[in-house]
Short mmCIF file of C-alpha atoms and ligand atoms in Angstrom, two decimals:
data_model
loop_
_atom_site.label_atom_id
_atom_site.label_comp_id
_atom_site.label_asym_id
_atom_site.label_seq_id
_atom_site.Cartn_x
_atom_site.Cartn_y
_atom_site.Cartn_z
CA UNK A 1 0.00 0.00 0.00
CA UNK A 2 1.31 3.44 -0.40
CA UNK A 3 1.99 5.87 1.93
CA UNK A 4 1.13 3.75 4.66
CA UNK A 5 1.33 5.77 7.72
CA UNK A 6 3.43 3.16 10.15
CA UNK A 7 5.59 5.13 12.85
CA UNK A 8 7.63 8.01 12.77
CA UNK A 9 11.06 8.04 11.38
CA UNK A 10 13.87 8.42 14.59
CA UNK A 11 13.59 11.97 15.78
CA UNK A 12 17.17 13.74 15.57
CA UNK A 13 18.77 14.79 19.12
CA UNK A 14 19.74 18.75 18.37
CA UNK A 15 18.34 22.14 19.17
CA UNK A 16 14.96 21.88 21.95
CA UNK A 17 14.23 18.16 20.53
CA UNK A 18 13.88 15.43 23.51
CA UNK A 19 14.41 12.45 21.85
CA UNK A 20 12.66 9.67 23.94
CA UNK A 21 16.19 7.42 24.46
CA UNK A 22 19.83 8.63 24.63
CA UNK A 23 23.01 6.93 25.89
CA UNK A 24 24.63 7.18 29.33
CA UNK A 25 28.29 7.59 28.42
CA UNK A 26 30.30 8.10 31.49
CA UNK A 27 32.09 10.94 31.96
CA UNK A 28 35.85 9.03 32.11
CA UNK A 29 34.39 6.80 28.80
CA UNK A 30 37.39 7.88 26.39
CA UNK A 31 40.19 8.04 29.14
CA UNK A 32 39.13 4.54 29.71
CA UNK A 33 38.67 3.53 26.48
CA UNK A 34 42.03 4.30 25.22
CA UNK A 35 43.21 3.00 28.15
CA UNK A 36 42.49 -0.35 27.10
CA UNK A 37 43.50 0.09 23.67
CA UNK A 38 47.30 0.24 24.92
CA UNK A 39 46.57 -3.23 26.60
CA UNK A 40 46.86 -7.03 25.07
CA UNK A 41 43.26 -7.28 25.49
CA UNK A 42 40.32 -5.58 23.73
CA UNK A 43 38.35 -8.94 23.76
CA UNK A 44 37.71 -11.16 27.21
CA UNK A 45 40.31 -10.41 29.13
CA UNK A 46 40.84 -9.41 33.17
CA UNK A 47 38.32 -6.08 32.86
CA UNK A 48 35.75 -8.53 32.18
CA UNK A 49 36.25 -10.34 35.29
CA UNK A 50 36.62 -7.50 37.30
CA UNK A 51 33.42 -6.28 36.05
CA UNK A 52 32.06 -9.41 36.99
CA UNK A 53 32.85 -9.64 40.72
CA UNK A 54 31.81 -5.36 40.93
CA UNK A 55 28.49 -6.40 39.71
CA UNK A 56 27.94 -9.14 41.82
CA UNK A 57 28.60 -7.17 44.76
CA UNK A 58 26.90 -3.89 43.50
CA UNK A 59 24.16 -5.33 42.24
CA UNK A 60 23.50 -8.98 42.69
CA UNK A 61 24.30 -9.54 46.81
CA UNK A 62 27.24 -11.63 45.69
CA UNK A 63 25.35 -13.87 43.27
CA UNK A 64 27.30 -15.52 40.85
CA UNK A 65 27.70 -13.20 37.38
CA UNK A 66 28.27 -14.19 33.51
CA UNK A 67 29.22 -11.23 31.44
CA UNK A 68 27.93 -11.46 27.85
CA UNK A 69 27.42 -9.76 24.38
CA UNK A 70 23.67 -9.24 24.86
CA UNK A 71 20.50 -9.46 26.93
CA UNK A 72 19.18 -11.35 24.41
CA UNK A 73 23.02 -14.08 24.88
CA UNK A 74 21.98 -14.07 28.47
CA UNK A 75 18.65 -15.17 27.87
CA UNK A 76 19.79 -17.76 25.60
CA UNK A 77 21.88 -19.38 27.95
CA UNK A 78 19.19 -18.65 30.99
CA UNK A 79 17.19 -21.34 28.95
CA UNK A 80 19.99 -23.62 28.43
CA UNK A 81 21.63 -23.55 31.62
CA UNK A 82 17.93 -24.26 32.56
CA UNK A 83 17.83 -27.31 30.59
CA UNK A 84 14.71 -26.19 28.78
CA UNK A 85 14.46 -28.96 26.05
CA UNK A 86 12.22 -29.13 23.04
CA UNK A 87 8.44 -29.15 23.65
CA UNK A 88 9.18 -27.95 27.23
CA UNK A 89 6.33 -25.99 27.93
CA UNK A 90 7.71 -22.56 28.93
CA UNK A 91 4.83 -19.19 30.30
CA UNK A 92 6.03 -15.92 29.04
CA UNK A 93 5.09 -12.50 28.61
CA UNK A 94 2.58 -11.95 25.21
CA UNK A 95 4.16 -7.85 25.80
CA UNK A 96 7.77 -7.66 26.21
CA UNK A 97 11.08 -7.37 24.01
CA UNK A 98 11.13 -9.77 21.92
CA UNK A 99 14.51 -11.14 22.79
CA UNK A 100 12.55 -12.44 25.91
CA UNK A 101 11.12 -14.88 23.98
CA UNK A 102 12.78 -15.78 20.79
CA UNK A 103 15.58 -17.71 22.05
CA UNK A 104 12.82 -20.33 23.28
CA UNK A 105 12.05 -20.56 19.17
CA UNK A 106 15.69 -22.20 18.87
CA UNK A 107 15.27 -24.53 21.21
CA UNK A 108 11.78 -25.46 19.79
CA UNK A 109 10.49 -25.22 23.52
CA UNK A 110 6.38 -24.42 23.10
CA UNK A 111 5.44 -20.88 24.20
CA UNK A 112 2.52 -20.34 26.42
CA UNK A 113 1.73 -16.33 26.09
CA UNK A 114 0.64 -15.05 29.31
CA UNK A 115 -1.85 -11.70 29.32
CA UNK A 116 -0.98 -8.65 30.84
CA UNK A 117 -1.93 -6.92 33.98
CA UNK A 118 -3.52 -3.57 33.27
CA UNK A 119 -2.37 -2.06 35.85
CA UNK A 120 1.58 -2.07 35.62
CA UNK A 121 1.50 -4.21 32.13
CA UNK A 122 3.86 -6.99 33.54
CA UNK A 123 2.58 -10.60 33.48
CA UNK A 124 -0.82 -11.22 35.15
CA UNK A 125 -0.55 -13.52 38.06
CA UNK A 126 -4.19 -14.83 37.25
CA UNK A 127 -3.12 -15.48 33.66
CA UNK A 128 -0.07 -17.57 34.76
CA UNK A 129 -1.56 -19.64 37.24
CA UNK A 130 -4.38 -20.49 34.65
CA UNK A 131 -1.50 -21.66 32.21
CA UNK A 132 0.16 -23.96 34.44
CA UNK A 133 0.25 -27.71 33.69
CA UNK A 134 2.60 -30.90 34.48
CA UNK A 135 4.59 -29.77 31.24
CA UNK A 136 5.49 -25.87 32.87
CA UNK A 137 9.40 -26.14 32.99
CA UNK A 138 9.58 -22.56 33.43
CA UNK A 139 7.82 -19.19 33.82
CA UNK A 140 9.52 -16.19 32.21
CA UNK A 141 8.45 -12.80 33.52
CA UNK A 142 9.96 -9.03 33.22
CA UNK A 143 10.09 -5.92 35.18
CA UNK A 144 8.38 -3.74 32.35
CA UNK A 145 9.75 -0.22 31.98
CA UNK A 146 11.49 -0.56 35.85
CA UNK A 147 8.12 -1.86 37.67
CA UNK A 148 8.98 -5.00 39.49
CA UNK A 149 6.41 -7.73 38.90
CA UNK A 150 4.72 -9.80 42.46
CA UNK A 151 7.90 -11.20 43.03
CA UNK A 152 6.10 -12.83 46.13
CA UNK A 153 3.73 -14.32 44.16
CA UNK A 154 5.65 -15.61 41.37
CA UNK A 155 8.19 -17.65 43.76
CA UNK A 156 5.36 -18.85 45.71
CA UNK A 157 3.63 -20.34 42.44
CA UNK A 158 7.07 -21.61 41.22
CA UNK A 159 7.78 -23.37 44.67
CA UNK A 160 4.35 -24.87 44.77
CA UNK A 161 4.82 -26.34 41.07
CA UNK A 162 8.75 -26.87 41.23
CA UNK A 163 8.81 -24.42 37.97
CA UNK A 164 11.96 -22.62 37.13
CA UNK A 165 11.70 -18.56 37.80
CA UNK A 166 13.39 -16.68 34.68
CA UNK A 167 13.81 -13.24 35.21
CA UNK A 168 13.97 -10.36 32.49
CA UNK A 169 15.49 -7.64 34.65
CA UNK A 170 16.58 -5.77 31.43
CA UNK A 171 14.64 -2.65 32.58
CA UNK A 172 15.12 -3.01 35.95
CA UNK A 173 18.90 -2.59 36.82
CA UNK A 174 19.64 -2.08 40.77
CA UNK A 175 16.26 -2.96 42.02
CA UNK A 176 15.57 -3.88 45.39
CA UNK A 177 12.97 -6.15 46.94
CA UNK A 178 12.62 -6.42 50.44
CA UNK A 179 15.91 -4.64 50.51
CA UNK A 180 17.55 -7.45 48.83
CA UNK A 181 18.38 -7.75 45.19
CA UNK A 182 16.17 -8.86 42.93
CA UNK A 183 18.57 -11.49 41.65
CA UNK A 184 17.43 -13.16 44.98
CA UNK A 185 14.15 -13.66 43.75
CA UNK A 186 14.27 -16.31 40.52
CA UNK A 187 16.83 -18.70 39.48
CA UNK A 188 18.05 -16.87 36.82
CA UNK A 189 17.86 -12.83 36.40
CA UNK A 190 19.22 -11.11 33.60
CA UNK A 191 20.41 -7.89 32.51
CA UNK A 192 20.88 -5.81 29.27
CA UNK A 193 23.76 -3.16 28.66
CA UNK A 194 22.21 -2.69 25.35
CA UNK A 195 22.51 1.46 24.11
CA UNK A 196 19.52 2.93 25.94
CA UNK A 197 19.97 1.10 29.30
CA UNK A 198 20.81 2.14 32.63
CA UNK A 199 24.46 1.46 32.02
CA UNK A 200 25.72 0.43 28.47
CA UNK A 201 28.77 -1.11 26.98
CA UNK A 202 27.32 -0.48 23.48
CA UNK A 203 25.89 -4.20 23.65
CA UNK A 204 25.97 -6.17 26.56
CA UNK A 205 24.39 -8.20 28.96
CA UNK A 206 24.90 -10.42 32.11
CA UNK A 207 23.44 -13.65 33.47
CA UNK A 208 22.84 -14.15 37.01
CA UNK A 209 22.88 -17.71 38.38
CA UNK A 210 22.18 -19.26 41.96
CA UNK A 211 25.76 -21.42 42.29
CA UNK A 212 29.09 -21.78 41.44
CA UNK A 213 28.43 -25.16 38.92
CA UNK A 214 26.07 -23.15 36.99
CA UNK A 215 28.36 -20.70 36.85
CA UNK A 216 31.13 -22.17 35.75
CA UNK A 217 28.95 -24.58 33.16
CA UNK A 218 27.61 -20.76 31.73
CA UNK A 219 31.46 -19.52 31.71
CA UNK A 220 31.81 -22.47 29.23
CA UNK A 221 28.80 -22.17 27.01
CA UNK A 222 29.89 -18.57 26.77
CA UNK A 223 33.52 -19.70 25.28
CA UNK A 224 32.51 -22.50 23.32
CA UNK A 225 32.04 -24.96 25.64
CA UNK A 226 35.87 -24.57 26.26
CA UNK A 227 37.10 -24.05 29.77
CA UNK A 228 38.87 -20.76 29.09
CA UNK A 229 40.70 -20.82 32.94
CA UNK A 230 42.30 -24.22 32.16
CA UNK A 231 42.89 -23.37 28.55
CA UNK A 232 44.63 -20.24 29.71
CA UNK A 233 46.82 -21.60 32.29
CA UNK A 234 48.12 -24.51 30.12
CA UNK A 235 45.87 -27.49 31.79
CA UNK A 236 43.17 -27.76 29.38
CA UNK A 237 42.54 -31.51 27.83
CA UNK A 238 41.85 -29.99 24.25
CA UNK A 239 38.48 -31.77 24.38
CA UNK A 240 35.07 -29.49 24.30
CA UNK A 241 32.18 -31.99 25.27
CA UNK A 242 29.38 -29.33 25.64
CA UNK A 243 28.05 -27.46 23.04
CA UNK A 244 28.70 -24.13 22.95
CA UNK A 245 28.42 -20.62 21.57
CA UNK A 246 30.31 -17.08 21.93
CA UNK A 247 28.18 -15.25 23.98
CA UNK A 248 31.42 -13.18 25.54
CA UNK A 249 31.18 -9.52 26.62
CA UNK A 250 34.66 -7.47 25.75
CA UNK A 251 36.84 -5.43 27.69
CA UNK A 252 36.35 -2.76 25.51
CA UNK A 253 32.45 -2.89 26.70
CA UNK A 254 33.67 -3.93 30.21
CA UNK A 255 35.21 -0.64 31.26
CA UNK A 256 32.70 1.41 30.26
CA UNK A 257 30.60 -0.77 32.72
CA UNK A 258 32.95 -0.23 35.29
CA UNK A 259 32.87 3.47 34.74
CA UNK A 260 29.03 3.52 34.48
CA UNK A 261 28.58 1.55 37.78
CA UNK A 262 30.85 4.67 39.61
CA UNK A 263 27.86 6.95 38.14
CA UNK A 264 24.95 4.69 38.87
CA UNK A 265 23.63 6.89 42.01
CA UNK A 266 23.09 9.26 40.13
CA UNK A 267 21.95 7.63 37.26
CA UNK A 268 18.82 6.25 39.20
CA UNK A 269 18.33 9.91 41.04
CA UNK A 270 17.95 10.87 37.56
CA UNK A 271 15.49 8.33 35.90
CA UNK A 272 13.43 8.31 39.02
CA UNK A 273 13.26 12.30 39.33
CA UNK A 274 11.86 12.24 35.94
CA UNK A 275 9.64 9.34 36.57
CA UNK A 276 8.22 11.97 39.63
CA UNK A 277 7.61 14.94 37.70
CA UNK A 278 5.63 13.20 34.86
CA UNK A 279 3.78 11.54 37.71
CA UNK A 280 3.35 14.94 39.55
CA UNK A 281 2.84 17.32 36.33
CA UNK A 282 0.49 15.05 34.13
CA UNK A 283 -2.96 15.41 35.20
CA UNK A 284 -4.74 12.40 35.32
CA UNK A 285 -8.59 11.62 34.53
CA UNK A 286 -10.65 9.49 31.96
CA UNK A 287 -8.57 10.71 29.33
CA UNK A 288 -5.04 9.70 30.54
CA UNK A 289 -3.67 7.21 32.97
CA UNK A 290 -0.31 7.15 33.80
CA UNK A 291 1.56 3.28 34.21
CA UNK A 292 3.11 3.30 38.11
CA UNK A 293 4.63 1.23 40.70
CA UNK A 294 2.70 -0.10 43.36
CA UNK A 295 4.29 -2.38 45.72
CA UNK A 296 5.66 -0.16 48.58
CA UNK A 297 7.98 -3.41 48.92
CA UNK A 298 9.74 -2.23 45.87
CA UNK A 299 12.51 -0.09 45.18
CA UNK A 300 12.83 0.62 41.53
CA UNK A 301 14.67 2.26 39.36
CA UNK A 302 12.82 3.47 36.06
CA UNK A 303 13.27 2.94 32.72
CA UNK A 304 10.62 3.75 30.84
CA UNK A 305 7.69 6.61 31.64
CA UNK A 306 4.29 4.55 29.84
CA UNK A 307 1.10 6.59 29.54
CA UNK A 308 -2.30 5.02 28.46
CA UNK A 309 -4.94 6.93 26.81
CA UNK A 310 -7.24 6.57 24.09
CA UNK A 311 -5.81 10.05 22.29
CA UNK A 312 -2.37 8.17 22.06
CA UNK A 313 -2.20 8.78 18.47
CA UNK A 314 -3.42 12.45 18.76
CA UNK A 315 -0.88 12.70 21.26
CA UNK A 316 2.25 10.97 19.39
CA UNK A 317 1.58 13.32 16.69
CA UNK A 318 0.73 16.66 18.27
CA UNK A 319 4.08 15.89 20.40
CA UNK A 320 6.12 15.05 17.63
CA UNK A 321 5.13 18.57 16.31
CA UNK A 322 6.94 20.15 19.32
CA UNK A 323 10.02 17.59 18.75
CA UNK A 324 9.00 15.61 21.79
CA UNK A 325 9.47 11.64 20.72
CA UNK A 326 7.38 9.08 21.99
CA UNK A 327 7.04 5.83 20.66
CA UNK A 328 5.15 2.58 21.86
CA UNK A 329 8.66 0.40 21.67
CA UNK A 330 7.53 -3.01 22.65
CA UNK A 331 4.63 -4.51 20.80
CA UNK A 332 2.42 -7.81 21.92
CA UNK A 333 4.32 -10.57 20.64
CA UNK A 334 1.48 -12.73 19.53
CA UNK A 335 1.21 -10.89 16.49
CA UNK A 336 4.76 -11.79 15.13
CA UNK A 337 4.37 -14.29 12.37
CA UNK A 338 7.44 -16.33 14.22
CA UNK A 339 4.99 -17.34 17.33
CA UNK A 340 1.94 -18.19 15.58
CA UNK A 341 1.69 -21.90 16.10
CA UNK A 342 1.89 -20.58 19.71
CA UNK A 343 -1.03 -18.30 19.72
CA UNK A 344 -3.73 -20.22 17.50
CA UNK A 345 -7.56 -19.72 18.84
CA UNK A 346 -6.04 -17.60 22.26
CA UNK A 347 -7.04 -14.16 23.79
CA UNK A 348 -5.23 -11.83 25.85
CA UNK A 349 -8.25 -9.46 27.12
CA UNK A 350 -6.24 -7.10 29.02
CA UNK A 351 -3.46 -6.24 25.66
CA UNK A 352 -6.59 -6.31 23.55
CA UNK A 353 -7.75 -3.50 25.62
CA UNK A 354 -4.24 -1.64 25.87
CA UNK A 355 -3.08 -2.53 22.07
CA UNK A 356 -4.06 0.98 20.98
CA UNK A 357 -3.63 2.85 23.71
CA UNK A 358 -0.08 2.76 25.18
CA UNK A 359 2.71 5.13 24.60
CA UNK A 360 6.57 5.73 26.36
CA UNK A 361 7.28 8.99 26.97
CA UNK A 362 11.06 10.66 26.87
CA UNK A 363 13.54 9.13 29.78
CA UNK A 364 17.27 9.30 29.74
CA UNK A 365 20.09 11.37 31.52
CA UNK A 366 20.25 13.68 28.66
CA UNK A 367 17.06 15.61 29.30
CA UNK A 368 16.34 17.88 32.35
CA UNK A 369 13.55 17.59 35.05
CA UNK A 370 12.28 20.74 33.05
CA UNK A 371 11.94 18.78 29.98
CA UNK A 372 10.14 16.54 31.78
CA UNK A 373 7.73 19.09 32.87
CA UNK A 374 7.78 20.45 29.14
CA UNK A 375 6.46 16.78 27.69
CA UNK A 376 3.72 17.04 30.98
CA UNK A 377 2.52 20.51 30.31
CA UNK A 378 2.44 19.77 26.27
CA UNK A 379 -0.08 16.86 27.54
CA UNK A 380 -2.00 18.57 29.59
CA UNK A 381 -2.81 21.10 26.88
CA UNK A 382 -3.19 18.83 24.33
CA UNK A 383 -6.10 16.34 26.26
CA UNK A 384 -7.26 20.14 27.36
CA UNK A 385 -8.41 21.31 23.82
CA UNK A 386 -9.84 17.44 23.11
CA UNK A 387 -13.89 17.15 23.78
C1 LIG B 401 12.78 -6.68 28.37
C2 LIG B 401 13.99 -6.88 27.51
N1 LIG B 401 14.48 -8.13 27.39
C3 LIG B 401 15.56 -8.38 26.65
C4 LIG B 401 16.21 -7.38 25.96
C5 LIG B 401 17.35 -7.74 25.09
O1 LIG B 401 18.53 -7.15 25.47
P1 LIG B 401 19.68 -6.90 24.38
O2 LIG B 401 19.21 -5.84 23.47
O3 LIG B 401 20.83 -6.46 25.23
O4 LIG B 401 19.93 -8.17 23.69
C6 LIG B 401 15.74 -6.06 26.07
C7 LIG B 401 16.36 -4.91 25.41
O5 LIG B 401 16.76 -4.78 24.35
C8 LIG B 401 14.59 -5.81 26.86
O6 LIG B 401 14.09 -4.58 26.98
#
């Protein structure tokens, strides 16, 4: 068809635009950078380690870490290290990323979509627990946009049904539950360092796991199935007997993780301060609702600002006017050709409901709390001079 309005093209970042991502480059990024130019190793080499053992005790309460190349690599080998096998039935989100979920197509593992909760669009408890059968290996949940999902719930539902806990945290960096890490809360967590995170490396991504075997089976995987320790200090067998991939992160990516981490405090003081003043500056009613955390439990840091009203496309355009970019990101994945077979004669109520209505406003450490306030006030006046 021609012409076919489908999005808007990428708004450019100069003059008064707010573009709705931008990347947190630490302030030392080039010193550091060129710093490890000079060295032997760009590729895997001791930064990567460090920034393994930081994390862990920054971020993970001394969990055992995997560095790799991508959320999407972490996820991969979340499912592996899992042992999720072919026809393995696995619940997942129907709205996330879709690097949550298309690993499971490689291992031919059978996708049950979950629905969404209204409220905070994560995975609905109700929806879950109605999917569950003697096949559930696993259940596969995220922390959309920075809102932590019923961790509670979800470990008392996989404890009850010995199910595996998966956990997306790719929006959710630093979170606390309970005043523990999150990482405490499923068997496997990861994290993306992809470039509109929290913290980025340009790509990257990490794999939490509960013990040291895991660990060190993952370390493998990520190398080949090659134990890169032994192979390094000259006691290797020259035998691989697990399959496996290169899922590595660099060091190149590794110190800008290191130098990220320094700035995270502020990083979150940031996000969350903007996350306030849409909360405090948009004016909510039957027209617009805004998508919040709820559990008091919780402490969160934000990623994404998500709105809900049924003006969203008024609003996408008449903000794009002022060269304020929103954008609706993730999309229900049951619509994707590649998980058809998986979605044949089922319903998701609550994304029917949403589909249409959903839209992410401007977050990142590049805009101002008055920015902020600028994308509220445009909102305000735009739902103002709507009947
Ligand atoms: C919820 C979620 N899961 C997984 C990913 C994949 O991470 P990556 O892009 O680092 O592969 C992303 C981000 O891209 C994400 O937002």
């Amino acid at each position: 068809m021609k012409n076919k309005f489908r999005d808007y093209p990428i708004l450019e970042a100069k003059g008064k635009s707010i573009p709705i991502f931008y990347p947190h480059i630490p302030k030392n990024a080039k010193k550091s950078v060129s710093k490890v130019l000079s060295t032997r190793w760009i590729g895997q080499g001791p930064l990567v380690d460090l920034f393994e053992k930081k994390f862990s005790n920054q971020f993970c309460d001394g969990m055992p870490v995997i560095a790799v190349g991508s959320g999407t690599d972490a996820l991969h080998l979340a499912y592996i290290l899992g042992n999720i096998k072919k026809n393995d039935e696995i619940i997942c989100p129907v709205f996330t990323c879709t690097a949550t979920n298309i690993p499971l197509l490689y291992i031919g593992a059978k996708i049950k979509f979950a629905d969404i909760d209204p409220k905070t669009l994560n995975i609905s408890i109700e929806s879950v627990e109605r999917l569950i059968t003697k096949k559930t290996k696993a259940i596969v949940f995220v922390n959309y946009g920075g809102i932590l999902n019923n961790l509670d719930k979800l470990n008392q539902i996989a404890k009850k049904n010995k199910i595996i806990l998966i956990q997306d945290a790719a929006q959710s960096l630093g979170a606390q539950y309970k005043n523990k890490s999150i990482t405490k809360y499923a068997d496997f967590t990861i994290y993306s360092f992809q470039a509109i995170k929290h913290i980025t490396s340009g790509d990257g991504g990490a794999l939490i796991v509960r013990n040291k075997f895991l660990e060190k089976k993952g370390k493998r995987i990520r190398w080949f199935g090659i134990d890169r320790p032994k192979k390094q200090g000259g006691t290797w067998e020259n035998d691989i007997r697990e399959v496996g991939y290169k899922y590595q992160l660099t060091d190149l990516g590794a110190c800008l993780l290191l130098d990220s981490m320094k700035e995270y405090k502020k990083i979150k003081k940031h996000r969350n301060s903007i996350y306030k003043t849409y909360l405090k500056n948009i004016v909510q009613n039957n027209k617009i609702q805004c998508i919040q955390t709820l559990d008091k439990k919780a402490d969160e840091v934000m990623w994404l600002f998500t709105i809900v009203s049924p003006y969203k496309d008024i609003l996408q355009k008449k903000l794009r006017e002022k060269n304020i970019e929103t954008n609706q990101v993730h999309f229900r994945n049951d619509r994707y050709s590649i998980f058809k077979k998986f979605v044949k004669n089922k319903s998701f109520k609550n994304m029917d409901f949403i589909q249409n209505k959903y839209l992410v406003l401007p977050m990142h450490t590049k805009m101002s709390i008055i920015d902020a306030k600028r994308v509220s006030l445009e909102i305000n006046r735009i739902l103002k001079n709507i009947d």
